[in-house]
């Protein structure tokens, strides 16, 4: 039994780590939302394994160890093989709107990545089915392994490349195969195959097979096509794959929002691509600020025309462009916050000479932190807080960010920024200008909501906005803009041929002078948002521009169903960019998963000869389906709740995910005892667990925001430990309902076990996408409440 | 003898197939032009102007299938962007027509193009103006386009590999400039190489999704005014109740 439990632990470790790793790798070669879609569908392998075991139960049971070992071996081999094959499918996500063949390629991607998850799930499902007297222990090791896997992959990505991490995980799965193969009747041939597979993994894979084939339409490959460009270095971490590129023959000259009137040209730059896209630049600086004349001619320079030697906080410093902007425009001091230590490392170490030791400048202090966490912890006050423009125009314009949670542009974030701004100081946010405006107006709506929450009576007197042909810069002042201020704004805009989009008492005719729009969209929009009919305007606007909040942190979600028929009809007339693709992809993912689930799981199961009591299928099927949905709903919602506290999405995912899985494992191990204790009483152990889950979740929703605010200043290590303690009791209770139900099935309808496993797996697949959809529409609090409702229904179902 | 006869049959068959292909292509091209006209007419109904007849004629003449790879030829006359390798695309015909129309081409125009790509846009322009100068930054594309344009007889197009930022000083000033390559800002040297009264057009957006067109006009006294032209008319507000 020990060997089996250890093998289960290894398989679960490899499976969850592989899932996270694939998400990273597919996000690098494609785009994040397609990676999400492919993995979601591939996870249906879990559901299908239940069907497969149910159909072939007799055969599989007769030689359990052999089939477990073979499944584990196939999991190990297909992990790598499917990655290699998947890379050769000529899928181009961007062409999907134009070329129906791309849908076929996408389907092939699903099928390819379905295979390894199917074999991994077969191992666990077989163990539940064939060793049903040990269900709670098996589930404990399954969850424990998953918890270890989540931490392992994050840690390993710090040390190894994604490709080497893949090989390592394949070896972990191979060990599981070896453990079980040792007990099988076909020990020798199995060992030979395992050895062959191991040698191939270690020595036999050509580098070309393992190389990531990044889409040729991503920024990195576009840059590499330019004559004379070179990759200077590549570095990988869980935060992203960084590639530094030089282009000496045709320089990058990256300067969004640069005035037509400028007589300056950007100096030499190095481009830094994260995951093959999202370009930031490191600009050559030799200590002579005069060489950076163009930095005075961009819309982002506006706040410096209003402030004298300001103390500046830059959120999202990247390669240092905004730091140079601040220094060129006379900042007294600069605090620069950047999340990714690799990027700061480039400026402080690798390319320090090129960057003119910018981050060693006595006026500059660099903080490698998450921006919101830094602001929340800081006790300093600034004259200017500048949120840098870090996303690329292409990403911003093609709606690929809609599913990304973003805590920089929420009502609560704006409030925090303004609370750290001195009287007379300001917050400056530069965004790409899209037409008709989406994020520019959503930002204004979010700022206005923050100002109203702060009790500001006339928020319109604190706003100013200018625009170039492709950027807009919004200023929010801590105080009201004076007549002198508005004169400076007008003069700055006019001298650069920028248009004023809004300032207090601005006449309508001043809104459209240099860069003509068919309507002065921004002026009209801001004026309407400030008016009495703001709610009506937000409702009637064809894009979703209601304020983003920490509970619904989807700043880049602009989709409205009512607009879809109109924009789809405009697709061939150049209107494709009006469609917010990632929301539609999310919906498509849910529909596809449901349809695939019916064909892979429900349909085959309906054909199986039933050997269980009447009503078991519907009742217990519903029970395991509800559990699958509810567990992940809570897990996903709490990952989000902890992101701000742990100040880092990576820590949050690793700590919260591992915490949930491991402590749910302990709950599972304890569930048998609990069931035994309450056996003689009227109480159902599931009801006890669900009451525990509900009480703790509701308590946390009420207390966590205040608790987090109070404890924000603690050291990271302490916050991680505290988070684990907070997660432990909730996860402990959440680990119980599944094994209790499965034990019940084992006693009353053992043939139903593989089906319960499959249905639960299928629900988990649906759950991740559904949780995102619910969070976008109703917020994360609603996701938790919804999950509690599902748990309650499950408790009623099993009690009856 | 039999072999020789077979060879003749084969050659005849190939020639007939090619002829049939050409006929198919010209029918498809006519259908594409009709589609672009149809969409332009829809735009006109909602307040925009129709596309210039000469532009439409040029669109109906240039053999788009000769500007794409052989495995993409069957899509050549669909109203959509098509990959041409190296991470680049040949633009959607509707957008090509709109961009060409917006520079208001005249017979005596000398036009600069930044981003030759496949050479399709240059070929459309070549039918309408005196000379097109085109600069490409991707070496393979520059070579292919040069050979292709020469083979197809566009001898009023001159291409080169190089940095488009500084335009082509030797042949400046230009009556119009088309910038097909993406840029974070409009290069000031290009504005200087535009004649007073000249127009510059820049598509804004990703490779497969043009978001809007930036039309830059240089007035006779050298002042620069830009206009954002949406490829399609779209009112962002539903009617009030």
XYZ file of N, CA, C and O in Angstrom, chain B residues 59-155:
388
model
N -7.805 47.807 -57.853
C -8.050 46.625 -57.016
C -8.502 45.439 -57.884
O -8.171 44.286 -57.605
N -9.248 45.765 -58.934
C -9.740 44.720 -59.831
C -8.699 44.255 -60.832
O -8.908 43.269 -61.537
N -7.588 44.962 -60.920
C -6.553 44.611 -61.900
C -5.406 43.823 -61.261
O -4.889 42.879 -61.860
N -4.995 44.250 -60.074
C -3.798 43.628 -59.470
C -4.099 42.187 -59.055
O -5.095 41.921 -58.376
N -3.229 41.291 -59.482
C -3.460 39.854 -59.233
C -2.990 39.495 -57.832
O -1.832 39.143 -57.615
N -3.906 39.596 -56.890
C -3.537 39.373 -55.483
C -2.967 37.964 -55.269
O -2.145 37.755 -54.378
N -3.415 37.011 -56.089
C -2.931 35.634 -55.894
C -1.435 35.516 -56.176
O -0.794 34.568 -55.739
N -0.891 36.463 -56.924
C 0.549 36.440 -57.177
C 1.357 37.057 -56.037
O 2.581 37.092 -56.090
N 0.671 37.574 -55.040
C 1.369 38.214 -53.917
C 1.322 37.363 -52.648
O 1.754 37.803 -51.597
N 0.725 36.163 -52.750
C 0.670 35.287 -51.569
C 1.334 33.953 -51.905
O 1.524 33.626 -53.081
N 1.674 33.190 -50.869
C 2.316 31.888 -51.085
C 1.324 30.939 -51.756
O 0.108 31.128 -51.646
N 1.849 29.912 -52.454
C 0.970 29.041 -53.245
C -0.084 28.359 -52.367
O -1.220 28.173 -52.790
N 0.268 28.029 -51.105
C -0.728 27.345 -50.271
C -1.810 28.301 -49.754
O -2.770 27.876 -49.125
N -1.648 29.573 -49.994
C -2.656 30.551 -49.543
C -3.466 31.087 -50.726
O -4.357 31.910 -50.544
N -3.143 30.610 -51.954
C -3.755 31.229 -53.143
C -5.262 31.099 -53.189
O -5.954 31.980 -53.687
N -5.760 29.988 -52.649
C -7.223 29.830 -52.730
C -7.955 30.849 -51.867
O -9.146 31.032 -51.989
N -7.215 31.488 -50.928
C -7.861 32.523 -50.107
C -7.605 33.928 -50.671
O -8.022 34.918 -50.093
N -6.850 33.985 -51.805
C -6.296 35.272 -52.247
C -7.354 36.344 -52.441
O -7.091 37.523 -52.207
N -8.538 35.954 -52.856
C -9.542 36.977 -53.144
C -10.639 37.033 -52.089
O -11.723 37.553 -52.336
N -10.346 36.493 -50.947
C -11.262 36.685 -49.827
C -10.940 38.023 -49.190
O -9.781 38.442 -49.152
N -11.975 38.671 -48.678
C -11.792 40.007 -48.100
C -11.251 39.899 -46.677
O -11.955 40.145 -45.703
N -10.008 39.451 -46.593
C -9.394 39.287 -45.277
C -7.870 39.336 -45.378
O -7.316 39.115 -46.458
N -7.191 39.633 -44.271
C -5.726 39.603 -44.313
C -5.233 38.164 -44.476
O -5.883 37.233 -44.019
N -4.084 38.013 -45.122
C -3.527 36.672 -45.351
C -2.060 36.672 -44.922
O -1.321 37.612 -45.231
N -1.629 35.646 -44.185
C -0.220 35.593 -43.777
C 0.704 35.485 -44.993
O 0.391 34.773 -45.949
N 1.826 36.206 -44.932
C 2.801 36.103 -46.036
C 4.158 35.642 -45.509
O 5.174 35.786 -46.169
N 4.157 35.109 -44.281
C 5.417 34.659 -43.687
C 6.120 35.794 -42.953
O 5.728 36.968 -43.093
N 7.125 35.436 -42.156
C 7.922 36.413 -41.402
C 7.056 37.259 -40.456
O 7.399 38.395 -40.153
N 5.928 36.700 -40.031
C 5.070 37.419 -39.087
C 4.340 38.595 -39.705
O 3.863 39.469 -38.994
N 4.269 38.627 -41.031
C 3.602 39.749 -41.699
C 2.366 39.249 -42.443
O 2.208 38.055 -42.667
N 1.517 40.186 -42.825
C 0.318 39.825 -43.578
C 0.162 40.752 -44.779
O 0.732 41.840 -44.811
N -0.614 40.276 -45.737
C -1.071 41.146 -46.809
C -2.427 41.666 -46.314
O -3.262 40.891 -45.863
N -2.620 42.976 -46.317
C -3.794 43.563 -45.656
C -5.107 43.134 -46.301
O -5.145 42.718 -47.457
N -6.169 43.307 -45.518
C -7.526 43.052 -46.004
C -7.810 43.990 -47.185
O -7.556 45.200 -47.080
N -8.322 43.500 -48.322
C -8.535 44.363 -49.491
C -9.361 45.613 -49.179
O -9.088 46.690 -49.701
N -10.347 45.463 -48.307
C -11.178 46.624 -47.961
C -10.321 47.733 -47.343
O -10.477 48.912 -47.661
N -9.375 47.336 -46.491
C -8.502 48.317 -45.826
C -7.521 48.910 -46.844
O -7.259 50.116 -46.843
N -6.998 48.045 -47.748
C -6.074 48.536 -48.792
C -6.790 49.590 -49.632
O -6.263 50.680 -49.910
N -8.037 49.278 -50.023
C -8.809 50.213 -50.855
C -9.044 51.521 -50.101
O -8.855 52.616 -50.649
N -9.408 51.386 -48.844
C -9.705 52.583 -48.034
C -8.453 53.450 -47.869
O -8.498 54.685 -48.024
N -7.312 52.798 -47.575
C -6.069 53.560 -47.379
C -5.655 54.263 -48.668
O -5.258 55.431 -48.659
N -5.757 53.532 -49.786
C -5.361 54.110 -51.071
C -6.272 55.293 -51.404
O -5.814 56.343 -51.860
N -7.551 55.095 -51.143
C -8.526 56.153 -51.416
C -8.239 57.407 -50.591
O -8.352 58.527 -51.083
N -7.823 57.201 -49.351
C -7.635 58.343 -48.443
C -6.454 59.227 -48.828
O -6.419 60.406 -48.444
N -5.475 58.690 -49.550
C -4.374 59.579 -49.952
C -4.722 60.346 -51.240
O -3.934 61.135 -51.738
N -5.932 60.082 -51.757
C -6.438 60.774 -52.949
C -5.396 60.783 -54.068
O -4.908 61.848 -54.484
N -5.029 59.596 -54.569
C -3.930 59.505 -55.535
C -4.259 60.196 -56.864
O -5.407 60.144 -57.324
N -3.247 60.824 -57.433
C -3.393 61.436 -58.758
C -2.259 60.932 -59.640
O -1.214 60.515 -59.140
N -2.476 61.001 -60.964
C -1.532 60.436 -61.934
C -0.085 60.891 -61.727
O 0.848 60.127 -61.880
N 0.090 62.171 -61.379
C 1.459 62.697 -61.305
C 2.083 62.534 -59.907
O 3.137 63.078 -59.622
N 1.453 61.785 -59.068
C 1.946 61.625 -57.690
C 3.211 60.768 -57.628
O 3.355 59.785 -58.362
N 4.101 61.164 -56.712
C 5.209 60.280 -56.321
C 4.932 59.892 -54.866
O 4.758 60.768 -54.024
N 4.846 58.599 -54.638
C 4.399 58.115 -53.319
C 5.499 57.307 -52.652
O 6.208 56.540 -53.301
N 5.617 57.508 -51.339
C 6.562 56.699 -50.557
C 5.769 55.701 -49.725
O 4.764 56.069 -49.095
N 6.222 54.449 -49.729
C 5.587 53.438 -48.883
C 6.604 52.919 -47.881
O 7.725 52.574 -48.262
N 6.233 52.875 -46.605
C 7.120 52.298 -45.590
C 6.539 50.943 -45.205
O 5.439 50.870 -44.648
N 7.250 49.879 -45.520
C 6.749 48.521 -45.259
C 6.218 47.911 -46.550
O 5.012 47.877 -46.765
N 7.116 47.422 -47.402
C 6.709 46.889 -48.709
C 5.876 45.625 -48.544
O 4.914 45.414 -49.287
N 6.227 44.786 -47.578
C 5.523 43.515 -47.383
C 5.602 42.666 -48.638
O 6.677 42.465 -49.208
N 4.443 42.226 -49.103
C 4.409 41.394 -50.321
C 4.560 42.242 -51.576
O 4.823 41.722 -52.649
N 4.321 43.545 -51.465
C 4.366 44.429 -52.631
C 2.975 44.739 -53.173
O 2.821 45.486 -54.140
N 1.925 44.172 -52.548
C 0.557 44.325 -53.060
C 0.097 45.788 -53.034
O -0.410 46.302 -54.023
N 0.303 46.443 -51.911
C -0.108 47.848 -51.800
C 0.634 48.709 -52.828
O 0.044 49.578 -53.472
N 1.930 48.420 -53.016
C 2.722 49.175 -53.998
C 2.168 48.948 -55.399
O 2.089 49.881 -56.210
N 1.747 47.708 -55.676
C 1.204 47.400 -57.001
C -0.113 48.138 -57.231
O -0.350 48.673 -58.328
N -0.961 48.175 -56.222
C -2.231 48.918 -56.336
C -1.935 50.386 -56.646
O -2.553 50.990 -57.527
N -0.951 50.944 -55.935
C -0.584 52.358 -56.133
C 0.041 52.574 -57.512
O -0.195 53.593 -58.162
N 0.841 51.588 -57.952
C 1.577 51.739 -59.205
C 0.644 51.983 -60.384
O 0.997 52.669 -61.340
N -0.573 51.421 -60.302
C -1.552 51.630 -61.373
C -2.134 53.042 -61.361
O -2.800 53.442 -62.304
N -1.914 53.755 -60.267
C -2.625 55.027 -60.080
C -1.722 56.249 -60.121
O -2.202 57.364 -60.324
N -0.409 56.061 -59.866
C 0.488 57.214 -59.720
C 1.713 57.055 -60.633
O 1.895 56.007 -61.259
N 2.556 58.098 -60.650
C 3.742 58.061 -61.515
C 4.782 57.072 -60.998
O 5.295 56.233 -61.735
N 5.102 57.194 -59.713
C 6.146 56.325 -59.183
C 5.908 56.028 -57.698
O 5.420 56.878 -56.967
N 6.253 54.808 -57.337
C 6.154 54.405 -55.926
C 7.558 54.018 -55.448
O 8.228 53.212 -56.088
N 7.992 54.613 -54.338
C 9.236 54.205 -53.684
C 8.842 53.461 -52.417
O 8.019 53.960 -51.642
N 9.418 52.294 -52.217
C 8.961 51.471 -51.099
C 10.148 50.908 -50.315
O 11.103 50.398 -50.904
N 10.066 51.013 -48.991
C 11.179 50.568 -48.125
C 10.691 49.437 -47.216
O 9.613 49.531 -46.630
N 11.493 48.385 -47.103
C 11.119 47.236 -46.265
C 12.263 46.951 -45.282
O 13.435 47.059 -45.654
N 11.900 46.576 -44.032
C 12.959 46.310 -43.044
C 13.278 44.821 -42.907
O 14.242 44.452 -42.255
N 12.457 43.963 -43.503
C 12.725 42.518 -43.415
C 13.366 42.071 -44.727
O 12.747 42.175 -45.795
N 14.577 41.582 -44.619
C 15.383 41.328 -45.813
C 14.701 40.355 -46.790
O 14.604 40.626 -47.995
N 14.201 39.251 -46.251
C 13.597 38.232 -47.125
C 12.404 38.812 -47.881
O 12.232 38.578 -49.081
N 11.581 39.575 -47.165
C 10.405 40.165 -47.816
C 10.825 41.181 -48.877
O 10.227 41.254 -49.952
N 11.842 41.981 -48.536
C 12.314 43.003 -49.482
C 12.769 42.334 -50.781
O 12.415 42.775 -51.880
N 13.532 41.232 -50.654
C 14.033 40.525 -51.840
C 12.881 39.943 -52.663
O 12.819 40.089 -53.880
N 11.958 39.274 -51.942
C 10.829 38.631 -52.641
C 9.982 39.665 -53.359
O 9.606 39.471 -54.524
N 9.686 40.770 -52.670
C 8.814 41.791 -53.263
C 9.477 42.416 -54.487
O 8.816 42.652 -55.500
N 10.771 42.656 -54.387
C 11.497 43.266 -55.513
C 11.384 42.368 -56.756
O 11.024 42.825 -57.846
N 11.663 41.074 -56.558
C 11.603 40.112 -57.681
C 10.174 40.032 -58.215
O 9.939 40.046 -59.426
N 9.224 39.941 -57.299
C 7.828 39.762 -57.696
C 7.331 40.956 -58.510
O 6.733 40.792 -59.576
N 7.601 42.160 -58.011
C 7.103 43.362 -58.690
C 7.740 43.497 -60.086
O 7.072 43.891 -61.036
N 9.014 43.114 -60.183
C 9.688 43.183 -61.476
C 9.078 42.148 -62.423
O 8.778 42.441 -63.585
N 8.846 40.946 -61.896
C 8.283 39.867 -62.723
C 6.892 40.235 -63.243
O 6.530 39.922 -64.374
N 6.131 40.912 -62.400
C 4.759 41.251 -62.802
C 4.698 42.548 -63.615
O 3.619 43.011 -63.976
N 5.869 43.146 -63.858
C 5.925 44.298 -64.748
C 5.637 45.638 -64.099
O 5.336 46.608 -64.805
N 5.705 45.715 -62.804
C 5.490 47.019 -62.139
C 6.812 47.790 -62.148
O 7.516 47.849 -61.140
N 7.143 48.371 -63.302
C 8.459 49.007 -63.392
C 8.468 50.433 -62.844
O 9.508 51.090 -62.848
